[in-house]
Each structure stands twice: as structure tokens, then as C-alpha cells.
mmCIF file of C-alpha atoms in Angstrom:
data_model
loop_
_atom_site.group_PDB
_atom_site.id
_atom_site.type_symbol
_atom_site.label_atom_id
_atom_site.label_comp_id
_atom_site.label_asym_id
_atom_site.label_seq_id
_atom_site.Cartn_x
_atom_site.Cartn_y
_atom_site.Cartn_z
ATOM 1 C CA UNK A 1 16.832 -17.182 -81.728
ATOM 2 C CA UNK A 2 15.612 -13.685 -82.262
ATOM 3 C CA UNK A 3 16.337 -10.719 -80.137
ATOM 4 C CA UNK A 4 12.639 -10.512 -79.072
ATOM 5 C CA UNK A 5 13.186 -14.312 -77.966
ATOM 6 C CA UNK A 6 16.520 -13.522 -76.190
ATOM 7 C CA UNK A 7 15.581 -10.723 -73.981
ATOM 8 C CA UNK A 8 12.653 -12.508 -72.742
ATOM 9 C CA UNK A 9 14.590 -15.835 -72.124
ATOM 10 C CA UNK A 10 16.795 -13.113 -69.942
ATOM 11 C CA UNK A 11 14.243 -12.136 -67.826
ATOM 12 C CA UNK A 12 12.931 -15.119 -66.895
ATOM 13 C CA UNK A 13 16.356 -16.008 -65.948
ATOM 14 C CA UNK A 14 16.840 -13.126 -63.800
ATOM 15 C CA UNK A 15 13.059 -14.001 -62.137
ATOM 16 C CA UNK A 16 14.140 -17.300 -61.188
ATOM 17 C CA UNK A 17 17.343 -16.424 -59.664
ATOM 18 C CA UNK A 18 15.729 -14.076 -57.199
ATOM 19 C CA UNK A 19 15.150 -15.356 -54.744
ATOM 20 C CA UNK A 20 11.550 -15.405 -52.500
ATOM 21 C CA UNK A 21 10.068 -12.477 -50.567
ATOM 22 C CA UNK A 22 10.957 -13.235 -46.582
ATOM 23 C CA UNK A 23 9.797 -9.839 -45.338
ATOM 24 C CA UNK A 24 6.563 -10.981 -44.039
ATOM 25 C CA UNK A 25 8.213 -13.857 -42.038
ATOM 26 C CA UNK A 26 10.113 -11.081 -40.593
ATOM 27 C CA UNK A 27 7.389 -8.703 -39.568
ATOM 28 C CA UNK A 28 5.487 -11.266 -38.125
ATOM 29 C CA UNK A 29 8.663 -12.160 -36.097
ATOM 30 C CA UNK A 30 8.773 -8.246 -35.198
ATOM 31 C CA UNK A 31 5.367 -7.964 -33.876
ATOM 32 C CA UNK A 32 5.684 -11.111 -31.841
ATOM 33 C CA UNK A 33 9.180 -9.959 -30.326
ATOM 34 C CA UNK A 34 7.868 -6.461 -29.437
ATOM 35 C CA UNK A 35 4.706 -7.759 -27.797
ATOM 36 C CA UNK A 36 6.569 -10.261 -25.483
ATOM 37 C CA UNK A 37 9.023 -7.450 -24.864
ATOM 38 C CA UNK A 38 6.212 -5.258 -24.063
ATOM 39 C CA UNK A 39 4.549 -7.918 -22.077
ATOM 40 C CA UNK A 40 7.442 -8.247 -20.174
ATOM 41 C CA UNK A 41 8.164 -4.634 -19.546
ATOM 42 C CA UNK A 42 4.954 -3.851 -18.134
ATOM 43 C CA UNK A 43 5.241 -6.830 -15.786
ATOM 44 C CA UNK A 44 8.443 -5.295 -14.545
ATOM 45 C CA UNK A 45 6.902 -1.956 -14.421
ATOM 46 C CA UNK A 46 3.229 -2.555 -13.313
ATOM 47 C CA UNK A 47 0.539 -1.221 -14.601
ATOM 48 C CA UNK A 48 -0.067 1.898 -12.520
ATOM 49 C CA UNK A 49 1.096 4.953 -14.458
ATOM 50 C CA UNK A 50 2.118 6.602 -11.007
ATOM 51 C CA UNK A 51 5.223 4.744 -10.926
ATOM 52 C CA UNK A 52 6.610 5.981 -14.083
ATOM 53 C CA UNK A 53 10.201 7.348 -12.901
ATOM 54 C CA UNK A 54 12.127 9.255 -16.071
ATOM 55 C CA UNK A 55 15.335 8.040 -14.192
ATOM 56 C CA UNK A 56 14.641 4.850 -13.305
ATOM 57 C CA UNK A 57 13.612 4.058 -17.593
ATOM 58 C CA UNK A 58 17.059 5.649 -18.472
ATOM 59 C CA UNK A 59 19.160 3.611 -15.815
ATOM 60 C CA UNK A 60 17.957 1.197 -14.493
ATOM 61 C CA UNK A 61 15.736 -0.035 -16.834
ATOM 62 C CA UNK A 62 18.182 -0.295 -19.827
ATOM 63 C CA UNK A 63 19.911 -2.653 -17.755
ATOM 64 C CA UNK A 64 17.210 -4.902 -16.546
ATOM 65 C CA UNK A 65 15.929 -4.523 -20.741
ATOM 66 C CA UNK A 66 19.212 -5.644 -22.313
ATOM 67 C CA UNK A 67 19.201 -9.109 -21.870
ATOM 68 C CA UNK A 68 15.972 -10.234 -21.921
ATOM 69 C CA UNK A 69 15.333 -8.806 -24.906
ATOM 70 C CA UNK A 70 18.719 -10.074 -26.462
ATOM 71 C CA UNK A 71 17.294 -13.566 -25.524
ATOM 72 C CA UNK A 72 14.144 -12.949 -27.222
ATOM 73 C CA UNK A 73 15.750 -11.293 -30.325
ATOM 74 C CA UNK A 74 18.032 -13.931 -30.421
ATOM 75 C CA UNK A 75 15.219 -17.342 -29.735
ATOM 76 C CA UNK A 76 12.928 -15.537 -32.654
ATOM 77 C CA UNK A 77 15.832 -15.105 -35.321
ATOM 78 C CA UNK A 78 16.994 -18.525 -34.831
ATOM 79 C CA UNK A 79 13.094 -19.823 -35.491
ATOM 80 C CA UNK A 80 12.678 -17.606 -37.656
ATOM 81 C CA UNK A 81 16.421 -17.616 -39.642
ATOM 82 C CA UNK A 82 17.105 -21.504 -38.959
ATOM 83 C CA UNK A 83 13.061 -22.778 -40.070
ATOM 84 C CA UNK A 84 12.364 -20.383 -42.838
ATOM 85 C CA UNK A 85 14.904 -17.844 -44.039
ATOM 86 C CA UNK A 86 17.994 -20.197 -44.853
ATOM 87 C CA UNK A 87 16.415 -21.900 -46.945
ATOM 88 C CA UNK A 88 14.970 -19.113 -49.467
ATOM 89 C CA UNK A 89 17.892 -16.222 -48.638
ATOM 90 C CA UNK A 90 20.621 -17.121 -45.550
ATOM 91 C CA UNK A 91 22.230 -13.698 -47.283
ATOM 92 C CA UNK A 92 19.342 -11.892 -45.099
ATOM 93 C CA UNK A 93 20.087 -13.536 -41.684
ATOM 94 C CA UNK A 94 22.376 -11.066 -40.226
ATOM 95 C CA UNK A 95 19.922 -8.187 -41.994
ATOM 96 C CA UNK A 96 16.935 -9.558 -40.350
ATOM 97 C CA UNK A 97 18.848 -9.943 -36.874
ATOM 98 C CA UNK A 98 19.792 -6.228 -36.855
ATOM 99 C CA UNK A 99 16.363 -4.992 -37.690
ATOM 100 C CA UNK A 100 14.501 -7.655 -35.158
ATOM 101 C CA UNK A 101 17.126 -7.188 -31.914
ATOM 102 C CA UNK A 102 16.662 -3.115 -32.022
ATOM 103 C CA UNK A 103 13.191 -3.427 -32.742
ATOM 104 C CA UNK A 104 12.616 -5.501 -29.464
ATOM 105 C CA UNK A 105 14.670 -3.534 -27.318
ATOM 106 C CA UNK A 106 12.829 -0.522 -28.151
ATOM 107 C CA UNK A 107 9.835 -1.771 -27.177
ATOM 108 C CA UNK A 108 10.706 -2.736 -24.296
ATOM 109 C CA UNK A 109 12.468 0.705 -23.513
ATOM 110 C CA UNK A 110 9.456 2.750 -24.910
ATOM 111 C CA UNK A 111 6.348 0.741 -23.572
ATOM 112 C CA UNK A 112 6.163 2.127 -19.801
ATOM 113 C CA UNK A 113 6.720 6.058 -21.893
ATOM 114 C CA UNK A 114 3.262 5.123 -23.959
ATOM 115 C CA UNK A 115 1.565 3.637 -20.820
ATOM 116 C CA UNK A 116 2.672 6.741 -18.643
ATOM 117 C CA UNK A 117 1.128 8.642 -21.301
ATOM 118 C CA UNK A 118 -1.764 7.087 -21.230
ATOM 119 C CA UNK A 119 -2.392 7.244 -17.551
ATOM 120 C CA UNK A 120 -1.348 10.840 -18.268
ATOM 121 C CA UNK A 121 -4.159 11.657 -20.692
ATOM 122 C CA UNK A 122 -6.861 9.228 -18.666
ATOM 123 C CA UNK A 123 -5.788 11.314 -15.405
ATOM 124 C CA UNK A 124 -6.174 14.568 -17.389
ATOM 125 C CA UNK A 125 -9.333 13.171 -18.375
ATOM 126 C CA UNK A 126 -10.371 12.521 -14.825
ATOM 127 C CA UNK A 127 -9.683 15.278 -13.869
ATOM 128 C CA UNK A 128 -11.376 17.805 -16.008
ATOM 129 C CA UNK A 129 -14.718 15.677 -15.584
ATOM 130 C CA UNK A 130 -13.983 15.808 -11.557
ATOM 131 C CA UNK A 131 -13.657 19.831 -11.639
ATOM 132 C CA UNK A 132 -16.638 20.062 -13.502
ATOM 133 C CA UNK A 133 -18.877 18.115 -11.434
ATOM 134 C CA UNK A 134 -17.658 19.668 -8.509
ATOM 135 C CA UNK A 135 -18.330 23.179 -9.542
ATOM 136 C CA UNK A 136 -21.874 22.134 -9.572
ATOM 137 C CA UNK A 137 -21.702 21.741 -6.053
ATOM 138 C CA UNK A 138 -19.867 24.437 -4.357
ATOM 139 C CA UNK A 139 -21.722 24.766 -1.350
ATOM 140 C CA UNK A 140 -21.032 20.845 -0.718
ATOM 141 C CA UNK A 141 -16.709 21.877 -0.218
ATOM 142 C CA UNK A 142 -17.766 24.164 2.126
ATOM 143 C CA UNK A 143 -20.521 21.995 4.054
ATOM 144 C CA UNK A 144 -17.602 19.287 3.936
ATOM 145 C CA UNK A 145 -15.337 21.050 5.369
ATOM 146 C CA UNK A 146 -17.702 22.449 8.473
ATOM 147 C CA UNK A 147 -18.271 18.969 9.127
ATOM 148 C CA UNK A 148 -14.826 17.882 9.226
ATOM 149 C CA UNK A 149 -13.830 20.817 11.504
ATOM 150 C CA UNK A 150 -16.341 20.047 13.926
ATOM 151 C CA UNK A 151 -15.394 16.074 13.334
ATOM 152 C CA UNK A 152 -11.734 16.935 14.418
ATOM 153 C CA UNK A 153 -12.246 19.579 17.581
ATOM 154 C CA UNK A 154 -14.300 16.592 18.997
ATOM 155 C CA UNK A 155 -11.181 13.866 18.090
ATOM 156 C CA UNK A 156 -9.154 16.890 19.501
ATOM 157 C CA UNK A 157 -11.197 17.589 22.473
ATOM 158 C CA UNK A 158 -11.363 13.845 23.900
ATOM 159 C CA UNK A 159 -7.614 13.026 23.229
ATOM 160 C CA UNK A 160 -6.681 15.678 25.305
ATOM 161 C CA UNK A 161 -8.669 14.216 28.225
ATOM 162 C CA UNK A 162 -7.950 10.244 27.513
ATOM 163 C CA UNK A 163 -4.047 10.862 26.105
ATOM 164 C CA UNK A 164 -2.647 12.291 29.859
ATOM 165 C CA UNK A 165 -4.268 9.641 31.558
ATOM 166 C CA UNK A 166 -2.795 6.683 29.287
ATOM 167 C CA UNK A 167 0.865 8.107 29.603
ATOM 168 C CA UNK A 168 0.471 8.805 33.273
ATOM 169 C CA UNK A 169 -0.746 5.146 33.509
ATOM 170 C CA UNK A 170 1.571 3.725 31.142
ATOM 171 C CA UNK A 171 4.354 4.679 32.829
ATOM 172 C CA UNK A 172 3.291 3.038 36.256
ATOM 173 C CA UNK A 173 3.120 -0.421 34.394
ATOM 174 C CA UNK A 174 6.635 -1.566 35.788
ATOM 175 C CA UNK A 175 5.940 -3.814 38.757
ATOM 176 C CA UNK A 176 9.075 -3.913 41.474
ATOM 177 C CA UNK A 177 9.412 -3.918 45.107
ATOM 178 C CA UNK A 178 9.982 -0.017 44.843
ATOM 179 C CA UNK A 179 6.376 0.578 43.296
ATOM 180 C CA UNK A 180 4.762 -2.583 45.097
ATOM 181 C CA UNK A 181 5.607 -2.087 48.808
ATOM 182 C CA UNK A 182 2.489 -3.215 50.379
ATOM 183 C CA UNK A 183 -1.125 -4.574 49.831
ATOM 184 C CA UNK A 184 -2.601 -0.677 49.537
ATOM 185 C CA UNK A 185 -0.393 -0.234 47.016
ATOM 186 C CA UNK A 186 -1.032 -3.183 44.888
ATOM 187 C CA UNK A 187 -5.250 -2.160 45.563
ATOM 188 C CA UNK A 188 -4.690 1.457 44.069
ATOM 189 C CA UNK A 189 -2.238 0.391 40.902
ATOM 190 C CA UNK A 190 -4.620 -2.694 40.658
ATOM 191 C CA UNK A 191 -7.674 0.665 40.731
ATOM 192 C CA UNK A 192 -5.791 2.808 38.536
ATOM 193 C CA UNK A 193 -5.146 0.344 35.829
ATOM 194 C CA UNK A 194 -8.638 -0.732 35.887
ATOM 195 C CA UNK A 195 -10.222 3.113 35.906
ATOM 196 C CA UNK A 196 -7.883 3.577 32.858
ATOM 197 C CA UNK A 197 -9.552 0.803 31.104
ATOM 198 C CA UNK A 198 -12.891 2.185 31.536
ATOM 199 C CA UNK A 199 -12.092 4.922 30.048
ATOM 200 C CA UNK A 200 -10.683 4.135 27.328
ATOM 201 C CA UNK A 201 -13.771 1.937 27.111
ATOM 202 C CA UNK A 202 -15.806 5.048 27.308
ATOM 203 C CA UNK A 203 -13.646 7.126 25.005
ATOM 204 C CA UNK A 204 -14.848 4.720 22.847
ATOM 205 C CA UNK A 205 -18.162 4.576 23.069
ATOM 206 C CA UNK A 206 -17.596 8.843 22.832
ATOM 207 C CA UNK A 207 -15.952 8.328 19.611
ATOM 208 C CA UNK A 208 -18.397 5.991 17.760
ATOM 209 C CA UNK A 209 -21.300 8.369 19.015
ATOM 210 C CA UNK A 210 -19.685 11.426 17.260
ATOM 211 C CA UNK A 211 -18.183 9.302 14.448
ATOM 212 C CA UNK A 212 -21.999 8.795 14.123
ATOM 213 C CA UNK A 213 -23.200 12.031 13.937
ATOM 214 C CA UNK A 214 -20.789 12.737 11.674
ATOM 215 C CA UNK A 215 -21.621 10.103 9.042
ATOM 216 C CA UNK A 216 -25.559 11.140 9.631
ATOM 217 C CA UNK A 217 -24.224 14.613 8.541
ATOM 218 C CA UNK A 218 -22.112 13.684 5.650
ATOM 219 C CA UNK A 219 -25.081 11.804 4.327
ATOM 220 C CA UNK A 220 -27.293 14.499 5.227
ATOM 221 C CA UNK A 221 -25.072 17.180 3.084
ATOM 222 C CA UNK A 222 -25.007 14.763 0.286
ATOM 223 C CA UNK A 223 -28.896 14.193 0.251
ATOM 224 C CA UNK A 224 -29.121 18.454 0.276
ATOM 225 C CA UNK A 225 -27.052 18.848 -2.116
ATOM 226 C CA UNK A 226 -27.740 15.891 -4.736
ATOM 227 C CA UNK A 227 -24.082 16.147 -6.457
ATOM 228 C CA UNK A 228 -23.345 13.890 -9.622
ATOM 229 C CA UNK A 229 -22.568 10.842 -9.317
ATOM 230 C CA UNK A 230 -18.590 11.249 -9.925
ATOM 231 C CA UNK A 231 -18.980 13.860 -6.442
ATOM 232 C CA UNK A 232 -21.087 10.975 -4.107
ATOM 233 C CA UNK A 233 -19.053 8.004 -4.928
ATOM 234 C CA UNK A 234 -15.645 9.981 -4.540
ATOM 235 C CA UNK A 235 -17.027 11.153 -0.850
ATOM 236 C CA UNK A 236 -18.186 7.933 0.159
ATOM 237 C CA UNK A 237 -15.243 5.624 -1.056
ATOM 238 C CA UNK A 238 -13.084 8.351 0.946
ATOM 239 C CA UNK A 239 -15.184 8.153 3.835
ATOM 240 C CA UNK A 240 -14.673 4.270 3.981
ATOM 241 C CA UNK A 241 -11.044 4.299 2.795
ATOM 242 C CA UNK A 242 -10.605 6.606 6.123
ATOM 243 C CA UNK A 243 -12.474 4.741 8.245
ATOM 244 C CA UNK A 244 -10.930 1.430 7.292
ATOM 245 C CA UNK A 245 -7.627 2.968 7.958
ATOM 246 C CA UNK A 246 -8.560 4.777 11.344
ATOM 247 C CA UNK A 247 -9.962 1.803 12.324
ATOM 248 C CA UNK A 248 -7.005 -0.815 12.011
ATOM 249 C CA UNK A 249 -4.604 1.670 13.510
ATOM 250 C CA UNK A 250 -6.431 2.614 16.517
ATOM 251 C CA UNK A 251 -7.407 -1.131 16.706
ATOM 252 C CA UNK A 252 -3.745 -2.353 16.783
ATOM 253 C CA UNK A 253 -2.867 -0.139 19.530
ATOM 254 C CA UNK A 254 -5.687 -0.623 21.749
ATOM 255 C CA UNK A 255 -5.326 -5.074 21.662
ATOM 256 C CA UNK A 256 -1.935 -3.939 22.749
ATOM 257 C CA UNK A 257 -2.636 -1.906 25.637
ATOM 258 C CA UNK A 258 -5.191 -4.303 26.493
ATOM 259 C CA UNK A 259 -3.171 -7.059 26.625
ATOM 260 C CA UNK A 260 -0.202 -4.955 28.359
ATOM 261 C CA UNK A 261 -2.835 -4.192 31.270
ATOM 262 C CA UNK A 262 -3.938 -7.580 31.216
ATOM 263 C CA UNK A 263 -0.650 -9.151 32.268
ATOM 264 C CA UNK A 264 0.038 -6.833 34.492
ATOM 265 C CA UNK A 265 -3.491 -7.051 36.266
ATOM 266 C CA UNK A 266 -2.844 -10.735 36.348
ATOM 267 C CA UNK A 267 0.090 -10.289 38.283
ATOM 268 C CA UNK A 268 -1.238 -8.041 40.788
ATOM 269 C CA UNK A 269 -4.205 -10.401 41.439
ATOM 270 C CA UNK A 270 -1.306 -12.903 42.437
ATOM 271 C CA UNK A 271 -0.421 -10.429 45.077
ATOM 272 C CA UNK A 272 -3.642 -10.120 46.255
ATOM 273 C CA UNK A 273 -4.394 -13.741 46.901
ATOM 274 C CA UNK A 274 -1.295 -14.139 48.239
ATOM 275 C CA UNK A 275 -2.091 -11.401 50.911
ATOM 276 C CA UNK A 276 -0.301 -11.624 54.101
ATOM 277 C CA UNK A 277 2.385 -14.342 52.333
ATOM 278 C CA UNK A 278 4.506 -11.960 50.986
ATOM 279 C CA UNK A 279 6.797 -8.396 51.479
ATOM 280 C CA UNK A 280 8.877 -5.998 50.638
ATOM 281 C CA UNK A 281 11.845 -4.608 51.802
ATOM 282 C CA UNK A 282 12.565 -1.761 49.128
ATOM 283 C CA UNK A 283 14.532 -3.796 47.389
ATOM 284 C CA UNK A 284 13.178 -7.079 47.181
ATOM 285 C CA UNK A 285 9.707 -8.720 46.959
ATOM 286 C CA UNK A 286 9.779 -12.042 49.368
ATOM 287 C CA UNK A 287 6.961 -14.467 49.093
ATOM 288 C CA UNK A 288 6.251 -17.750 51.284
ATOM 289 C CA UNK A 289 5.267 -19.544 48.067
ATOM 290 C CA UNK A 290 7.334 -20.579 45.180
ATOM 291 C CA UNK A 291 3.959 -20.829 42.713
ATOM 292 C CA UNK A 292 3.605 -17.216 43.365
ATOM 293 C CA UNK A 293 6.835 -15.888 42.058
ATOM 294 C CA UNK A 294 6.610 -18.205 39.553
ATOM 295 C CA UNK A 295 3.099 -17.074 38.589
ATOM 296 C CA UNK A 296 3.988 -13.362 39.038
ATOM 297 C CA UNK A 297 7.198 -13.831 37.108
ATOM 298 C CA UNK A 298 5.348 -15.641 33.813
ATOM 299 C CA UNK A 299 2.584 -12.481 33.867
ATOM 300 C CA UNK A 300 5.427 -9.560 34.607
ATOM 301 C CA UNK A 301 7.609 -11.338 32.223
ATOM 302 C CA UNK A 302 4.372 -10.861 29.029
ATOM 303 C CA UNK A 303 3.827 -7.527 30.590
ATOM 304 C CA UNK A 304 7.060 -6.213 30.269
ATOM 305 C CA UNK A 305 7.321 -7.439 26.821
ATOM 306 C CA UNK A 306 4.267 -5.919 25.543
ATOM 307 C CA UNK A 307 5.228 -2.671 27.860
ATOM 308 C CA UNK A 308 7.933 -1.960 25.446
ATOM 309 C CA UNK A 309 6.217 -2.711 22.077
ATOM 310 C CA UNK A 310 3.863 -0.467 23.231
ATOM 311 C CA UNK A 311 6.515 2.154 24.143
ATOM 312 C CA UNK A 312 7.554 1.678 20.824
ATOM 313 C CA UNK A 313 3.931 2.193 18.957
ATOM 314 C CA UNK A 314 4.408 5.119 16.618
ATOM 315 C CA UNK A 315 1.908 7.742 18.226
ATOM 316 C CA UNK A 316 -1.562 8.054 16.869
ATOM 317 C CA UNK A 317 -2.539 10.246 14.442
ATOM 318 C CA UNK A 318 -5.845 11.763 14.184
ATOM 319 C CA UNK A 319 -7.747 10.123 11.352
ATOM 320 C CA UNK A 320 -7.564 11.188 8.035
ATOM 321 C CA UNK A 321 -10.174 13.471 6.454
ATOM 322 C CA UNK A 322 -9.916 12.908 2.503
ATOM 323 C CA UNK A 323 -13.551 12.793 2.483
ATOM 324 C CA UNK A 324 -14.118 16.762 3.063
ATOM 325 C CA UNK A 325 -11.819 17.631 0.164
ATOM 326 C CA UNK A 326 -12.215 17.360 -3.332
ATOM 327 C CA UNK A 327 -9.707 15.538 -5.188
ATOM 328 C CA UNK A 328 -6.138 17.280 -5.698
ATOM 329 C CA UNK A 329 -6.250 19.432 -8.305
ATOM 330 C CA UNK A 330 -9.867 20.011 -8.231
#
């Protein structure tokens, strides 16, 4: 055999003792970990950027990390090692493991840093287009803000009528033989509840009249001053947000001073059907009737149970006014 012959009888040799490529079963196997690592991460995390927390990533999220992704680096390399590897190079299994497992876990670690940074650069984003459209308008801030000043002494103005009035009522909801001693005094608590009611009823009515006003003169400063479209929808999703909110709160307390006063009027009508059957001593109430205190117990009994969740209510505050602002940083 010549040398020519030998050499090249050499190389062939070496070419069929290497063994197959496997690196693009492995990247495949990469890209698949890190997207159900990433997929998982941002389930844990959520999608809003707001919630990014530098601490939380470095603590607590290595921890919650670690072993899903081991169980993901470790399902993949055994599909991947077991069903194609062995069987071209099993020298590259451990190889392959150690480039997979950290490749996972980083993705995992790093995805909520890229999505934070996204919402970062959107926000930034946001932002600069808000401040320019408002500076188109800057007579609008300051027609905004008239209107919510004049929207707050009103809110101000009838609170400080109705809000006296509640607490002195409120607190002449407990029904006993020392408050009830005869029928003149269950006919002026029985008047004093009711007069409350009617003005709270009226309070209302006060409030959605100026509530009314004021939306005719929000809409009335938009139409003047014809802001982009970024400025009008901002104003107007604000103005609903706030009235949603306003709305439930002042909604929850009022069904449960309703039903408070409701209980306890029912109870007082008791004593005033039962007129001339009952008395009180000071210290006890004595009826003729056993349906009575039965009837008065059930309604005292509700009463005193919505008295104190209604004690308990958080006081009101006056409604938010997001609308007459632009957004922070603007």
C-alpha cells in the first residue's frame, strides 16, 4: 500500500470513529427548558411589572426556582440523554446535564428582571407621550382642579350637616328600659330615627345633584379644551374608576344603617301597638304579652347586631379625585 493510500485509509478511520454531532438535540432541549422555566416564572410572578421586588427575586425566589427547575432540567436530560444521546455519545450525558440544569435555572431567575424591564421602558414610554399631551392642555390642570375644589367644599359642606346628626342618632339606637320609659318616649326615638332617615335620603338626593353638575362641568372643560385623546380617556376612565369606588363604599354603609334603623323601628312599632300593655320601672320593661317580648327581642336582637358592625365601619372618606390630576409624574 502506498503512503498516499495509507494516510487516507487513516482518516477515514478517524471519521468513522467520531462519533455524531448531538449539539442540536441539546439546544433544542435548552430552548424548551428555558421557555417552560420562563413560563413558569411569570406565572409565579404575574405579569404586572409593578410587582417586581429586587428582594423578593434574590430570596425568595431562588428558593421557590430551585426545584422546579431541577425537575425540568432533570425530565428533559433524561428524554433527551436516555432517547437520543446514549446511543451516538453517553460520554456527553453529564456535559449536556451541566449546561441544560444552569441554563434553566437562569431563566427562571432572570425572566421577571427582563419583564420588569420591559414594563420599565413601556412605562417610560407612557409616560413621555402622557407629558406631552398634557402640555398641550395646560389650562385643562387648572380647570380640573377648580372643579374638584368646588366638588369637595360641597362633599365638605353637607357632611358637616348630615355626619352630627348620624352619630347623635347612632348612639340612641340601644333600646332598654332606661331610654324607653314610656309611650312619649318610644314616639320621639320612633321621630328621630325616622327624621334621620330622611335626611340622609335628602343628603342624597343633594349629592347626586352636585355630583351632576360636576360631571356637566368636567365634560364641559373637556369639550373647551379638546385635549388628545391620551388626556380625555385618562380623565374619563378616572372619573368612572372614582365613581365606581365612591359608590360601593358609601353604598355598603348606607344598606347597613338602613337595616340597623330598620330593626330597631320594628321594635318600637311593637311598643306602640302594644300601648297601654306594657311598662317600665327603670330597670325593667314588663309587658302583658309574651308575643311582644318575643317580637321585640328577635328585632333588638338584629338591631344590636348590625349596631355594632356599624360601630365598627371604617369612617368614610371623601371620594377620591384622580380625575383632576394628571397622571404621577406628569
Amino acid at each position: 500500500m502506498s503512503e498516499e493510500s495509507l494516510v487516507a485509509s487513516r482518516v477515514y478511520s478517524r471519521k468513522l470513529d467520531k462519533p455524531p454531532a448531538t449539539w442540536p438535540a441539546l439546544a433544542v432541549t435548552v430552548l424548551i427548558g428555558m421557555g417552560l422555566a420562563i413560563a413558569y416564572s411569570l406565572r409565579l410572578q404575574g405579569l404586572d411589572g409593578e410587582r417586581f421586588d429586587l428582594s423578593d427575586l434574590i430570596n425568595t425566589r431562588f428558593l421557590f426556582s430551585i426545584v422546579p427547575c431541577a425537575l425540568i432540567s432533570l425530565a428533559l436530560w433524561a428524554l433527551l440523554y436516555f432517547g437520543y444521546v446514549r446511543s451516538r455519545d453517553a460520554t456527553r450525558g453529564p456535559i449536556y446535564f451541566n449546561i441544560l440544569a444552569p441554563c434553566v435555572f437562569a431563566a427562571s431567575l432572570l425572566s421577571p428582571v427582563v419583564l420588569h424591564g420591559v414594563r420599565t421602558v413601556e412605562h417610560q414610554i407612557d409616560l413621555h407621550k402622557a407629558r406631552e399631551a398634557w402640555a398641550t392642555v395646560p389650562g385643562l390642570k387648572t380647570e380640573l382642579a377648580a372643579i374638584a375644589a368646588k366638588d369637595r367644599a360641597g362633599d365638605t359642606a353637607a357632611l358637616s350637616v348630615l355626619n352630627p346628626r348620624l352619630k347623635a342618632t347612632d348612639q340612641r339606637l340601644v333600646v332598654s328600659p332606661v331610654t324607653i320609659g314610656s309611650p312619649a318616649d318610644v314616639r320621639a326615638l320612633t321621630a328621630r330615627l325616622r327624621g334621620t332617615l330622611d335626611a340622609v335620603a335628602q343628603a342624597e338626593i343633594d349629592d347626586a345633584r352636585r355630583w351632576k353638575e360636576t360631571r356637566v362641568a368636567i365634560d364641559e372643560a373637556l369639550r373647551r379644551a379638546d385635549p388628545p385623546p391620551l388626556v380625555r380617556d385618562y380623565v374619563l376612565a378616572r372619573l368612572d374608576e372614582d365613581t365606581k369606588v365612591a359608590v360601593a363604599r358609601h353604598g355598603a354603609e348606607a344598606d347597613l344603617r338602613d337595616r340597623t334603623y330598620a330593626e330597631t323601628l320594628a321594635a318600637l312599632d311593637v311598643f306602640a301597638k302594644a300601648d297601654g300593655l306594657w311598662r317600665s320601672d327603670g330597670d325593667n320593661l314588663m309587658f302583658a304579652r309574651q308575643s311582644d317580648v318575643d317580637a321585640i327581642e328577635e328585632h333588638l336582637n338584629n338591631a344590636e347586631r348590625l349596631r355594632r358592625r356599624l360601630f365598627d365601619f371604617p369612617p368614610e372618606p371623601l371620594p377620591h379625585q384622580s380625575w383632576s390630576r394628571p397622571p404621577p409624574g406628569v
